[in-house]
């Protein structure tokens, strides 16, 4: 990841006079998705708390469906980021 960020920094500096840190001050890449709205809109999911609540609610709904095997998942930050890819 560090190599990618260094390459990204080089390109951002050359083309936009920016750095990765300017765009992502917490050194974490932004999360994008198109599942938070109807109709779907691909957007930056900047509010992590809202994203986590959304995913937890959908997991609860799924687990409550008849005939499904409940998924007992812990939605920690890395799991949520992975689930949005």
PDB file of C-alpha atoms in Angstrom:
ATOM      1  CA  UNK A   1       0.000   0.000   0.000  1.00  0.00           C
ATOM      2  CA  UNK A   2       2.862   2.362   0.760  1.00  0.00           C
ATOM      3  CA  UNK A   3       4.318   1.894  -2.728  1.00  0.00           C
ATOM      4  CA  UNK A   4       0.928   2.671  -4.270  1.00  0.00           C
ATOM      5  CA  UNK A   5       0.564   5.806  -2.137  1.00  0.00           C
ATOM      6  CA  UNK A   6       4.039   6.967  -3.179  1.00  0.00           C
ATOM      7  CA  UNK A   7       3.198   6.479  -6.863  1.00  0.00           C
ATOM      8  CA  UNK A   8      -0.130   8.228  -6.333  1.00  0.00           C
ATOM      9  CA  UNK A   9       1.632  11.123  -4.586  1.00  0.00           C
ATOM     10  CA  UNK A  10       3.976  11.518  -7.563  1.00  0.00           C
ATOM     11  CA  UNK A  11       1.115  11.632 -10.083  1.00  0.00           C
ATOM     12  CA  UNK A  12      -1.054  13.902  -7.932  1.00  0.00           C
ATOM     13  CA  UNK A  13       1.860  16.291  -7.509  1.00  0.00           C
ATOM     14  CA  UNK A  14       2.650  16.366 -11.229  1.00  0.00           C
ATOM     15  CA  UNK A  15      -0.899  16.731 -12.517  1.00  0.00           C
ATOM     16  CA  UNK A  16      -2.883  18.409  -9.733  1.00  0.00           C
ATOM     17  CA  UNK A  17      -0.423  19.988  -7.278  1.00  0.00           C
ATOM     18  CA  UNK A  18      -1.863  17.759  -4.515  1.00  0.00           C
ATOM     19  CA  UNK A  19      -0.712  14.940  -2.272  1.00  0.00           C
ATOM     20  CA  UNK A  20      -2.467  11.847  -0.978  1.00  0.00           C
ATOM     21  CA  UNK A  21      -2.426  13.463   2.474  1.00  0.00           C
ATOM     22  CA  UNK A  22      -4.329  16.494   1.097  1.00  0.00           C
ATOM     23  CA  UNK A  23      -7.059  14.209  -0.212  1.00  0.00           C
ATOM     24  CA  UNK A  24      -7.043  11.676   2.639  1.00  0.00           C
ATOM     25  CA  UNK A  25      -5.744  13.337   5.822  1.00  0.00           C
ATOM     26  CA  UNK A  26      -6.256  10.173   7.904  1.00  0.00           C
ATOM     27  CA  UNK A  27      -4.133   8.161   5.390  1.00  0.00           C
ATOM     28  CA  UNK A  28      -7.096   5.907   4.584  1.00  0.00           C
ATOM     29  CA  UNK A  29      -8.456   5.810   1.060  1.00  0.00           C
ATOM     30  CA  UNK A  30     -12.025   7.036   0.608  1.00  0.00           C
ATOM     31  CA  UNK A  31     -14.876   4.526   0.422  1.00  0.00           C
ATOM     32  CA  UNK A  32     -17.207   4.741  -2.564  1.00  0.00           C
ATOM     33  CA  UNK A  33     -20.414   2.859  -3.279  1.00  0.00           C
ATOM     34  CA  UNK A  34     -23.775   2.991  -5.001  1.00  0.00           C
ATOM     35  CA  UNK A  35     -25.925   1.113  -2.501  1.00  0.00           C
ATOM     36  CA  UNK A  36     -26.929   3.783   0.021  1.00  0.00           C
ATOM     37  CA  UNK A  37     -29.631   5.451  -2.104  1.00  0.00           C
ATOM     38  CA  UNK A  38     -32.478   4.593  -4.431  1.00  0.00           C
ATOM     39  CA  UNK A  39     -31.956   5.023  -7.311  1.00  0.00           C
ATOM     40  CA  UNK A  40     -28.297   4.046  -6.917  1.00  0.00           C
ATOM     41  CA  UNK A  41     -25.839   6.952  -6.934  1.00  0.00           C
ATOM     42  CA  UNK A  42     -22.110   6.215  -6.906  1.00  0.00           C
ATOM     43  CA  UNK A  43     -20.754   8.499  -4.182  1.00  0.00           C
ATOM     44  CA  UNK A  44     -18.125   9.018  -1.518  1.00  0.00           C
ATOM     45  CA  UNK A  45     -19.389   7.332   1.650  1.00  0.00           C
ATOM     46  CA  UNK A  46     -17.655   9.808   3.933  1.00  0.00           C
ATOM     47  CA  UNK A  47     -19.732   9.244   7.088  1.00  0.00           C
ATOM     48  CA  UNK A  48     -18.456   5.924   8.420  1.00  0.00           C
ATOM     49  CA  UNK A  49     -21.026   5.786  11.237  1.00  0.00           C
ATOM     50  CA  UNK A  50     -23.925   5.999   8.766  1.00  0.00           C
ATOM     51  CA  UNK A  51     -22.293   3.382   6.516  1.00  0.00           C
ATOM     52  CA  UNK A  52     -21.787   1.008   9.460  1.00  0.00           C
ATOM     53  CA  UNK A  53     -25.411   1.434  10.615  1.00  0.00           C
ATOM     54  CA  UNK A  54     -26.636   0.808   7.062  1.00  0.00           C
ATOM     55  CA  UNK A  55     -24.621  -2.407   6.766  1.00  0.00           C
ATOM     56  CA  UNK A  56     -25.623  -3.620  10.245  1.00  0.00           C
ATOM     57  CA  UNK A  57     -29.313  -3.051   9.453  1.00  0.00           C
ATOM     58  CA  UNK A  58     -29.049  -4.962   6.186  1.00  0.00           C
ATOM     59  CA  UNK A  59     -27.262  -7.793   7.961  1.00  0.00           C
ATOM     60  CA  UNK A  60     -30.064  -7.941  10.558  1.00  0.00           C
ATOM     61  CA  UNK A  61     -32.685  -8.000   7.783  1.00  0.00           C
ATOM     62  CA  UNK A  62     -30.830 -10.791   5.988  1.00  0.00           C
ATOM     63  CA  UNK A  63     -30.452 -12.836   9.171  1.00  0.00           C
ATOM     64  CA  UNK A  64     -34.202 -12.469   9.868  1.00  0.00           C
ATOM     65  CA  UNK A  65     -35.213 -13.876   6.464  1.00  0.00           C
ATOM     66  CA  UNK A  66     -36.830 -17.323   6.675  1.00  0.00           C
ATOM     67  CA  UNK A  67     -34.734 -20.143   5.299  1.00  0.00           C
ATOM     68  CA  UNK A  68     -31.385 -18.390   5.533  1.00  0.00           C
ATOM     69  CA  UNK A  69     -28.465 -19.426   7.657  1.00  0.00           C
ATOM     70  CA  UNK A  70     -27.700 -16.389   9.813  1.00  0.00           C
ATOM     71  CA  UNK A  71     -24.326 -14.758   9.255  1.00  0.00           C
ATOM     72  CA  UNK A  72     -22.840 -13.795  12.574  1.00  0.00           C
ATOM     73  CA  UNK A  73     -20.479 -11.133  11.302  1.00  0.00           C
ATOM     74  CA  UNK A  74     -18.600  -8.480  13.215  1.00  0.00           C
ATOM     75  CA  UNK A  75     -18.584  -5.367  11.060  1.00  0.00           C
ATOM     76  CA  UNK A  76     -15.300  -3.772  12.069  1.00  0.00           C
ATOM     77  CA  UNK A  77     -13.700  -1.087   9.895  1.00  0.00           C
ATOM     78  CA  UNK A  78     -11.619  -3.368   7.658  1.00  0.00           C
ATOM     79  CA  UNK A  79     -14.583  -5.713   7.115  1.00  0.00           C
ATOM     80  CA  UNK A  80     -16.807  -2.799   6.091  1.00  0.00           C
ATOM     81  CA  UNK A  81     -14.162  -1.445   3.726  1.00  0.00           C
ATOM     82  CA  UNK A  82     -13.771  -4.905   2.187  1.00  0.00           C
ATOM     83  CA  UNK A  83     -17.544  -5.255   1.818  1.00  0.00           C
ATOM     84  CA  UNK A  84     -17.767  -2.082  -0.241  1.00  0.00           C
ATOM     85  CA  UNK A  85     -15.222  -3.168  -2.850  1.00  0.00           C
TER      86      UNK A  85
END
